[in-house]
XYZ file of C-alpha atoms in Angstrom:
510
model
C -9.032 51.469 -15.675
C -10.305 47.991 -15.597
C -8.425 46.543 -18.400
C -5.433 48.211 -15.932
C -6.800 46.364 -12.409
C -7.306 43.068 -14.733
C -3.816 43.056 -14.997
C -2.413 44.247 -11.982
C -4.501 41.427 -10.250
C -3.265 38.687 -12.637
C 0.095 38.850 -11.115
C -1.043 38.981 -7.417
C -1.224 36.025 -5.593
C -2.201 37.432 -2.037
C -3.378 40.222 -0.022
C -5.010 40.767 3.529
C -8.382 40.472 4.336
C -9.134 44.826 4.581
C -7.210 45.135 1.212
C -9.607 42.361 -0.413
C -12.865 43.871 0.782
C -11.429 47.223 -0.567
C -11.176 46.105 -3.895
C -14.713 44.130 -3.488
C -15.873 47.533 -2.533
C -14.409 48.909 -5.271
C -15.311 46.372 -8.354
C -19.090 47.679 -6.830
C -19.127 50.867 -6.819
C -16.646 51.226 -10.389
C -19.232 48.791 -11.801
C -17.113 46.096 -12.684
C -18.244 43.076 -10.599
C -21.293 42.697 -12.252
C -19.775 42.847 -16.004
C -20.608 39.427 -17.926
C -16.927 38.678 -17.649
C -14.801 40.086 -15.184
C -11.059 38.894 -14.549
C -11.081 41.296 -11.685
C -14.300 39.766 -9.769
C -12.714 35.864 -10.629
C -9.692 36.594 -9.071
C -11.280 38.522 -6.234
C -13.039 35.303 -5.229
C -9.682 33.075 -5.418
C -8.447 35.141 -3.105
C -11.247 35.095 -0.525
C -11.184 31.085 -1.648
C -7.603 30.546 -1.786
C -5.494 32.876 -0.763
C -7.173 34.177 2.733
C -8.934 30.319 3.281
C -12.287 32.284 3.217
C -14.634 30.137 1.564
C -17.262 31.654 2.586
C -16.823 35.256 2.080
C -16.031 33.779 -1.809
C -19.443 32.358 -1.816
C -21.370 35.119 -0.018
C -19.671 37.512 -2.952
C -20.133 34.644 -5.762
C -24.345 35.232 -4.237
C -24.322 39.009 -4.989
C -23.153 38.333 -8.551
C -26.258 38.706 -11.257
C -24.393 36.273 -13.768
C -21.445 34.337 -12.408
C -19.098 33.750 -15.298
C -17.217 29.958 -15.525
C -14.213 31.411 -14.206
C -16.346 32.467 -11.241
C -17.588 29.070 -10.687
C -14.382 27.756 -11.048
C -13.166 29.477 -8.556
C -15.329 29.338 -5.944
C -15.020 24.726 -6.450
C -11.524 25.506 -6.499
C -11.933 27.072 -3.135
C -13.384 23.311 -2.069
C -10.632 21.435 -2.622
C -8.939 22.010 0.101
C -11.855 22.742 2.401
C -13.268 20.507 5.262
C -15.830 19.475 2.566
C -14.220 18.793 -0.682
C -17.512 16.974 -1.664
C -19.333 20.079 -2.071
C -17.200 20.935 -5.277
C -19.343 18.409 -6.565
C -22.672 19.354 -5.693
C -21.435 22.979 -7.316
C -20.395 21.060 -10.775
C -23.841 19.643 -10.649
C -25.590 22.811 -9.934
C -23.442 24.227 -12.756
C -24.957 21.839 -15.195
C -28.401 22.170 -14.053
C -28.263 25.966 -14.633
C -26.966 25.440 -18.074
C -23.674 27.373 -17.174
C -20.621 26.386 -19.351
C -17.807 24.065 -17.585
C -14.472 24.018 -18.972
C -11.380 21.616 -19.103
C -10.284 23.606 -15.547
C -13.972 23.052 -13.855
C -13.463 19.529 -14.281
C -9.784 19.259 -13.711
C -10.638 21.090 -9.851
C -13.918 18.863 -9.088
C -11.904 15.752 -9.819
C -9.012 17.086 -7.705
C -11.715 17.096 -4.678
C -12.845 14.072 -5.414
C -9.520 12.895 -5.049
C -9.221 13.881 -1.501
C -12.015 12.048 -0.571
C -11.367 8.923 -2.757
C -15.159 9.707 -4.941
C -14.443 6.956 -7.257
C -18.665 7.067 -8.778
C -18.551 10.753 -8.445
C -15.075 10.473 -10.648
C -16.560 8.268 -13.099
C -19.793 10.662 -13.703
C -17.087 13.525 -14.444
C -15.117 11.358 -16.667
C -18.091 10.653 -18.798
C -18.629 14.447 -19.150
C -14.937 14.984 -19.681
C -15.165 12.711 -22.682
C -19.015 13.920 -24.186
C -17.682 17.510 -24.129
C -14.672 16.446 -25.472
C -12.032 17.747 -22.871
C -10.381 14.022 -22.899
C -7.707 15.365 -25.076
C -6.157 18.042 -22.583
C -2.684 17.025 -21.079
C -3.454 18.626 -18.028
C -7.245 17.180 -17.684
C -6.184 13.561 -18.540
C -3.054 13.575 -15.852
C -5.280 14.510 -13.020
C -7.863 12.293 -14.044
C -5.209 9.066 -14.402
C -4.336 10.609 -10.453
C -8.073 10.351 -9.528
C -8.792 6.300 -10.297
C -5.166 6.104 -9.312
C -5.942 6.847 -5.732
C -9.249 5.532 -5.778
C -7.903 2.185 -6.754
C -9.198 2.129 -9.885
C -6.021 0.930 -11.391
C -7.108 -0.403 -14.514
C -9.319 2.926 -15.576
C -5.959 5.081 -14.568
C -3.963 2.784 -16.782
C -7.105 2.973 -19.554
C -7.019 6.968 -19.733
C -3.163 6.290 -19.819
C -2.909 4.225 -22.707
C -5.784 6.598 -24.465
C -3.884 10.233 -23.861
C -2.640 11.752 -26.948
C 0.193 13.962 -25.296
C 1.614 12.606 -22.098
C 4.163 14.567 -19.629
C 6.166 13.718 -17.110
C 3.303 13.965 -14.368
C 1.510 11.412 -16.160
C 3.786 8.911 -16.015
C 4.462 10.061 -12.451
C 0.438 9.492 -11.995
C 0.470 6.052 -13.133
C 3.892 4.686 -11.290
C 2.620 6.032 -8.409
C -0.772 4.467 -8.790
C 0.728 0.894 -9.543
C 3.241 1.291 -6.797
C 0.587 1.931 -4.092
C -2.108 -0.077 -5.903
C 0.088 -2.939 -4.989
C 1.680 -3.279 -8.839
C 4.866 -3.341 -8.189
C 6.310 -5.111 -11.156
C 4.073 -2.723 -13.505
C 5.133 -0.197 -11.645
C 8.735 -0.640 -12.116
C 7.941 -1.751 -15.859
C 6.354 1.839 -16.415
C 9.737 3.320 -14.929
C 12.223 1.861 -17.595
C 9.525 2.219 -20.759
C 9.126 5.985 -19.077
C 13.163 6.306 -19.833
C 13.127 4.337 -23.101
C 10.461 7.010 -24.345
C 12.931 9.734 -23.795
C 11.407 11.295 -20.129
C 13.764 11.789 -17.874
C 12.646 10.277 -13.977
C 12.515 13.503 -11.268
C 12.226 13.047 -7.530
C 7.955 12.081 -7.728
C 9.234 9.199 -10.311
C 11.875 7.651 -7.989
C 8.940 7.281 -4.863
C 7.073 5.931 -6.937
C 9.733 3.340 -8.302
C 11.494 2.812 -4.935
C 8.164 1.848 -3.267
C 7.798 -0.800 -5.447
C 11.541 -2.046 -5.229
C 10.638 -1.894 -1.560
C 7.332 -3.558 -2.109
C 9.330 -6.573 -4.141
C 13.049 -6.934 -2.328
C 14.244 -5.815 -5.380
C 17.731 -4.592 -4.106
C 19.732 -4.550 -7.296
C 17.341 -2.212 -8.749
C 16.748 -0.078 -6.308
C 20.487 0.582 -5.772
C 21.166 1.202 -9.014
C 18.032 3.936 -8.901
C 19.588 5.072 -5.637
C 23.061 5.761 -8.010
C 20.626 7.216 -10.123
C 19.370 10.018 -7.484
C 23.181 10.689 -6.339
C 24.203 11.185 -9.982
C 21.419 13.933 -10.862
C 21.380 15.183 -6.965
C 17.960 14.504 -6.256
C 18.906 13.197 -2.612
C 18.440 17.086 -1.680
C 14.804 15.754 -1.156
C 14.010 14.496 2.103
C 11.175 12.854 0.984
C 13.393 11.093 -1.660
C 16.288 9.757 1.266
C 13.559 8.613 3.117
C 12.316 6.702 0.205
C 15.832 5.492 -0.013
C 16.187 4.373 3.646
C 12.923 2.882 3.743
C 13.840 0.386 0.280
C 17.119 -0.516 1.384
C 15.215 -1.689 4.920
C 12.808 -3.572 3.269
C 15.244 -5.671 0.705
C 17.281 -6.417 3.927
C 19.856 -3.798 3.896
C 19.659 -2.154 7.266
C 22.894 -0.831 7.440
C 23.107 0.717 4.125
C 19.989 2.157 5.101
C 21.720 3.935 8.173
C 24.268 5.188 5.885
C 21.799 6.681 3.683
C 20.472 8.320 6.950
C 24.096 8.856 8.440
C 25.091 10.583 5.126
C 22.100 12.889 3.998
C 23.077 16.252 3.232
C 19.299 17.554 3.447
C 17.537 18.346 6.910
C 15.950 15.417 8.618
C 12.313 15.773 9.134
C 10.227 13.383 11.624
C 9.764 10.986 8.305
C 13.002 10.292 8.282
C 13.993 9.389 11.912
C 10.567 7.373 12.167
C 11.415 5.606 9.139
C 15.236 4.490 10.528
C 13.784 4.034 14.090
C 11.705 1.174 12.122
C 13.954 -0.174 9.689
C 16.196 -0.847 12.970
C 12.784 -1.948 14.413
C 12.133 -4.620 11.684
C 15.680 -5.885 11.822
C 15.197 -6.917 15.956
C 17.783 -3.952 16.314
C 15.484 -2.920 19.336
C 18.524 -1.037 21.569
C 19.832 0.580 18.043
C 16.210 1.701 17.327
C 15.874 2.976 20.923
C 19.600 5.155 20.950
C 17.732 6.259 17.618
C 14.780 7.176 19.294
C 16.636 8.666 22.430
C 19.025 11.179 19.906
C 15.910 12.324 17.535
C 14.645 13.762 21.028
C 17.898 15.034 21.944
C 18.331 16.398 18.490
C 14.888 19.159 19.157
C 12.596 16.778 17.174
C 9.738 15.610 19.251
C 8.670 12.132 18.591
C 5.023 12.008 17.265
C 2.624 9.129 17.167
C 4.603 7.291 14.316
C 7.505 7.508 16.518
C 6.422 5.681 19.149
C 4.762 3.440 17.511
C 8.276 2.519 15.060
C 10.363 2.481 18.553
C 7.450 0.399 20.257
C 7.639 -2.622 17.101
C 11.072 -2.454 17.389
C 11.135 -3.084 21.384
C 8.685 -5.868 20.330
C 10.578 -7.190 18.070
C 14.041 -7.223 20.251
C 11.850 -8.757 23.444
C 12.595 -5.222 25.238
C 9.668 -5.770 26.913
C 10.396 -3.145 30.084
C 11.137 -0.844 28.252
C 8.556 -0.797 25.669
C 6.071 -1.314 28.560
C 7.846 2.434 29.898
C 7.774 4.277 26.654
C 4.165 3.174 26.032
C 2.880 4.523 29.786
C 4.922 7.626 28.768
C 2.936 8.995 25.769
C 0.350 10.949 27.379
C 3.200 12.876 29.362
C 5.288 13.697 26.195
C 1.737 14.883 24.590
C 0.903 12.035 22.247
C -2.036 10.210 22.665
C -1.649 6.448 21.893
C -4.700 5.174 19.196
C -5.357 1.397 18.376
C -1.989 1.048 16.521
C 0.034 1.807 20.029
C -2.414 -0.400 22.117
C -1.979 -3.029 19.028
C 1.972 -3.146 19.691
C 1.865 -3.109 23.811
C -0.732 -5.826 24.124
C 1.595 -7.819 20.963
C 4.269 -7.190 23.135
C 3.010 -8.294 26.478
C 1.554 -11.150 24.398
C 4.779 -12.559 23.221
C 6.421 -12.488 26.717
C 3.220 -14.457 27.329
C 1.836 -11.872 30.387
C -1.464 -13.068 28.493
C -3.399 -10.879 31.535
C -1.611 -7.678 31.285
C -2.615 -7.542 27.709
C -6.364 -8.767 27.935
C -6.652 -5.936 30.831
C -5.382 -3.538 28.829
C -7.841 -4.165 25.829
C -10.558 -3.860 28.692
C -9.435 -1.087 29.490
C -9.029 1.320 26.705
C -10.651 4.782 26.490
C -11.825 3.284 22.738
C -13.828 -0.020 21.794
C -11.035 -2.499 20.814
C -10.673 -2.589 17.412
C -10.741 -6.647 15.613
C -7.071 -6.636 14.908
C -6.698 -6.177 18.360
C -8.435 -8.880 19.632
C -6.708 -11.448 16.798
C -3.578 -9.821 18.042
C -4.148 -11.324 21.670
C -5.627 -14.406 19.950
C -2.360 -15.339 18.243
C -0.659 -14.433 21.353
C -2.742 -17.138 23.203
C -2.079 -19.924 20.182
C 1.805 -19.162 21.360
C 1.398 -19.674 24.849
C -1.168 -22.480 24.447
C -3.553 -20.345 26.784
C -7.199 -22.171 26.156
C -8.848 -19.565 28.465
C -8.005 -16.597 26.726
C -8.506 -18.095 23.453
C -12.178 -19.104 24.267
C -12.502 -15.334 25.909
C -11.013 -13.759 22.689
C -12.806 -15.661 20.463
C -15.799 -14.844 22.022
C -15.221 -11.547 21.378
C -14.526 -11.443 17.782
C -17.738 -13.856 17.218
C -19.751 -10.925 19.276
C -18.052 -8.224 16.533
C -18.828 -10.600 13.232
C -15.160 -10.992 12.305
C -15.144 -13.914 10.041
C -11.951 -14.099 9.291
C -10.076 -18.103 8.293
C -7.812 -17.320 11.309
C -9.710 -16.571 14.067
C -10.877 -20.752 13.870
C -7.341 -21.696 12.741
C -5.769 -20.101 15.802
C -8.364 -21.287 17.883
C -7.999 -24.926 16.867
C -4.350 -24.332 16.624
C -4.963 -24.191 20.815
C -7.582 -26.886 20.745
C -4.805 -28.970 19.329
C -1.659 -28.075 21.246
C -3.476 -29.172 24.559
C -4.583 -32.205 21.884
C -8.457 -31.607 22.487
C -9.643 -33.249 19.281
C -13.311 -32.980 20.404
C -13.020 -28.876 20.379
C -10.633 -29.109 17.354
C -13.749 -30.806 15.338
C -16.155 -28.359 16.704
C -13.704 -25.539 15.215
C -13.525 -27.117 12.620
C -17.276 -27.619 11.864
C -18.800 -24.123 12.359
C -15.561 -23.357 9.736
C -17.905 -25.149 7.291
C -20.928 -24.252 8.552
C -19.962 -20.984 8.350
C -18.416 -21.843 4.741
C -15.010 -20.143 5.820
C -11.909 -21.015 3.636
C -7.971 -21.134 5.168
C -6.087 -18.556 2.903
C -3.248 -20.281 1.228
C 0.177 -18.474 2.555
C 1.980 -16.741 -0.215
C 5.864 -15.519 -1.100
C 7.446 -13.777 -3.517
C 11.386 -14.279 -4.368
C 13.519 -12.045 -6.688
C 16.068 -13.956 -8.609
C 18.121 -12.485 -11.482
C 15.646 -10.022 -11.539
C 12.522 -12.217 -12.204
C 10.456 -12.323 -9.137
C 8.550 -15.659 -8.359
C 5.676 -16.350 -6.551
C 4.763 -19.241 -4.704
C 1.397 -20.208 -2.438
C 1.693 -22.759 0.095
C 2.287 -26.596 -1.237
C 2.493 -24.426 -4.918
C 3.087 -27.164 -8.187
C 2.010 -24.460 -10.929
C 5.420 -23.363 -11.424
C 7.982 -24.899 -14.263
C 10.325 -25.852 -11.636
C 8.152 -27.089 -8.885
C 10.174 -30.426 -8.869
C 13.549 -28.827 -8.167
C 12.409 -26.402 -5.448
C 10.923 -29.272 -3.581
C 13.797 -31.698 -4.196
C 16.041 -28.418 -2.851
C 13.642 -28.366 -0.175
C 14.095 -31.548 0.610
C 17.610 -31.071 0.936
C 17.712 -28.235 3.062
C 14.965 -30.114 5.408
C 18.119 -32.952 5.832
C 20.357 -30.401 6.249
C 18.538 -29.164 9.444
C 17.827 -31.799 10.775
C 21.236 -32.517 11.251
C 22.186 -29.620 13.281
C 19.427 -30.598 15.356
C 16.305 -28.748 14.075
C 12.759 -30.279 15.451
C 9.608 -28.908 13.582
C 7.200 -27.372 16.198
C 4.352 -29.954 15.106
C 1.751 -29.423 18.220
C -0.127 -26.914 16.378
C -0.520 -29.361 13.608
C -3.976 -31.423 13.224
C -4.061 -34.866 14.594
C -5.447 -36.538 11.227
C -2.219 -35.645 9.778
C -0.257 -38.517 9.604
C 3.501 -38.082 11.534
C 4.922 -37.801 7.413
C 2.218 -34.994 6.785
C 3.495 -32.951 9.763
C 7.205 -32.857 9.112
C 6.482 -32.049 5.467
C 4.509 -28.564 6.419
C 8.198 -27.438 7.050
C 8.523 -26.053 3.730
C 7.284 -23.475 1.536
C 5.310 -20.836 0.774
């Protein structure tokens, strides 16, 4: 009978709540839920765990048993994972080891899964030296979700260590890694993981092409990430959403805006809110602010309500296009259409009233928030006053930011950048001298360019690369060239020590 109920429960992947406590019922009185090992009992807590969501009915039945097997444990951290608390998988591993009870490859594989959730990177580490002293390190499975772990932790390098170390790799761990360079702000090795990933014979699926369009995205690479959009057509992967959006969102951010509404124009999937938000901003960082408002207007006619994310692409874009009005409307309008605006909406608004320089508006709308301003805020109104040369808001702001330890390079730099417009050398100095005081140190700006696929990168006033002499005689050139058709460099933000030469030449790169 139990070697019968073993397998009938193998294949079962739900029931309800009275059927569960039936067969808990019955595992007692039969015998079976206090047998050393019993498949029955394991799976009877995954589905309390999993199945129902009832942690802890799985962990007042994982109390009642005399000898919990691993299986038992397992599936009780399992049951953590996607709990409120995912940490707590952790204290359970550690309890496990304390009581001498046996972990396996698939006790380790879950705990690291919750400490992915909640980005655990020392708690990852301590489970990664277990993984190796027990030696589990050779498991596919195991090392893939451990490469995930440091990958979204940050840990780059360790993800790309336990890469380099696996003895078997699979598709998901070469997903793991792209992924992790592509978000860990690795584009290049991201994209370099993609073609070695196809030289070795593994064919890319929908999680490889994210991972590999992000970083197109993340470059400007356009060539490539049009030939890896021919790629998705040819094996049909654009039956993804999540893929098309990936798609709309790269061809956006190389420049391609309306190739990127043809994607969107053309899908043969369902949209989902992703992809409208994610048109509603490409349009948004093109200035395309009526095109990302029509956009905005049809997703709502369409039955899709706009979420946060929505407003907040169609408010950019109405800052971006000067649509001041009507951004000012749409933001007052949240709260009626159920979305509550957060920092990022009150961010855009008070950027927005900024730039039309209604400098007031947006400091009494900072003052007024149901929320303590957040920094960015404040350096948003900040560079807002540096525009509209307004010294009193600038000192107000400034204030601020002092009063909330920000001690960032650009707070002083916009500051003086005011100071120096209304030519107020004596403040500029000041600036200037609690910058050293305060041993603060002005970023150099930074580019990147793609050219025949090799991307460059430049910092401001850059002479480190090979052909620094030609890009600043080119520079030169196109400097003329403006000049000519009338260009004047805005040069009242620049310091007064630099000579009338010195300002004309910070028209150039990064």
């Amino acid at each position: 009978m139990a070697g019968s109920l073993d397998s009938l429960l193998s294949k079962c992947t739900t029931l309800s709540l009275p059927h569960t406590k039936q067969l808990h019922a019955h595992l007692f009185t039969t015998g079976q839920f206090q047998l050393p090992m019993s498949p029955s009992r394991s799976k009877l807590l995954e589905l309390y765990a999993l199945s129902l969501g009832n942690l802890s009915f799985a962990i007042l039945a994982f109390s009642q048993i005399r000898t919990p097997s691993t299986n038992d444990w397992n599936a009780i951290i399992r049951g953590f994972i996607q709990s409120p608390n995912p940490t707590n998988a952790f204290a359970w591993y550690k309890s496990m080891i304390s009581k001498s009870r046996k972990v396996d490859a698939l006790t380790c594989s879950f705990v690291l899964k919750a400490c992915a959730r909640v980005l655990a990177r020392l708690e990852s580490i301590q489970i990664h030296t277990h993984i190796v002293r027990k030696g589990f390190i050779a498991d596919a499975l195991l090392g893939t979700t451990l490469l995930d772990v440091y990958a979204k932790v940050g840990d780059i390098d360790s993800a790309e260590k336990v890469f380099d170390e696996m003895v078997k790799r699979d598709i998901a761990s070469w997903n793991a890694l792209i992924s992790g360079f592509a978000q860990g702000s690795k584009p290049t090795e991201a994209l370099s993981l993609f073609n070695r990933m196809e030289i070795d014979g593994f064919k890319p699926n929908e999680i490889s092409v994210l991972g590999a369009l992000s970083a197109c995205a993340q470059l400007g690479d356009f060539k490539l990430g049009e030939k890896i959009h021919g790629y998705i057509k040819d094996e049909r992967l654009d039956m993804n959403a999540q893929v098309c959006n990936a798609v709309i969102d790269m061809y956006a951010k190389c420049g391609f805006v309306d190739k990127a509404y043809l994607v969107f124009e053309s899908m043969s999937c369902k949209k989902d809110i992703v992809t409208w938000n994610t048109m509603i901003m490409a349009f948004a960082m093109h200035g395309e602010g009526c095109k990302a408002l029509e956009l905005f207007e049809k997703m709502d006619q369409s039955g899709v309500n706009p979420d946060d994310v929505s407003y907040l692409a169609v408010l950019c874009a109405c800052n971006h296009g000067g649509l001041v009005e009507e951004g000012f409307r749409l933001f007052n309008s949240m709260e009626m259409c159920g979305v509550k605006p957060n920092v990022k909406h009150y961010g855009s608004v008070v950027d927005l009233l900024g730039r039309a320089g209604r400098l007031h508006e947006a400091y009494d709308i900072v003052n007024s928030m149901p929320t303590m301003p957040d920094i960015v805020l404040w350096q948003t109104l900040l560079g807002a006053s540096r525009t509209h040369k307004n010294v009193e808001i600038a000192e107000t702001v400034s204030r601020k930011l002092v009063e909330m330890g920000s001690n960032h390079c650009g707070d002083f730099v916009l500051l003086s950048n005011v100071y120096a417009a209304r030519e107020r050398w004596a403040d500029v100095g000041r600036v200037r001298e609690a910058m050293k005081n305060r041993d603060v140190k002005k970023v150099p700006g930074l580019s990147y360019i793609e050219d025949n696929g090799v991307i460059h990168k430049f910092y401001n006033a850059d002479k480190s690369h090979e052909s620094w002499r030609e890009i600043y005689a080119k520079l030169d050139e196109i400097r003329f060239r403006v000049k000519e058709y009338g260009y004047v460099a805005e040069t009242s933000f620049v310091l007064h020590d630099i000579g009338r030469g010195g300002q004309g030449k910070c028209f150039g790169s990064s």
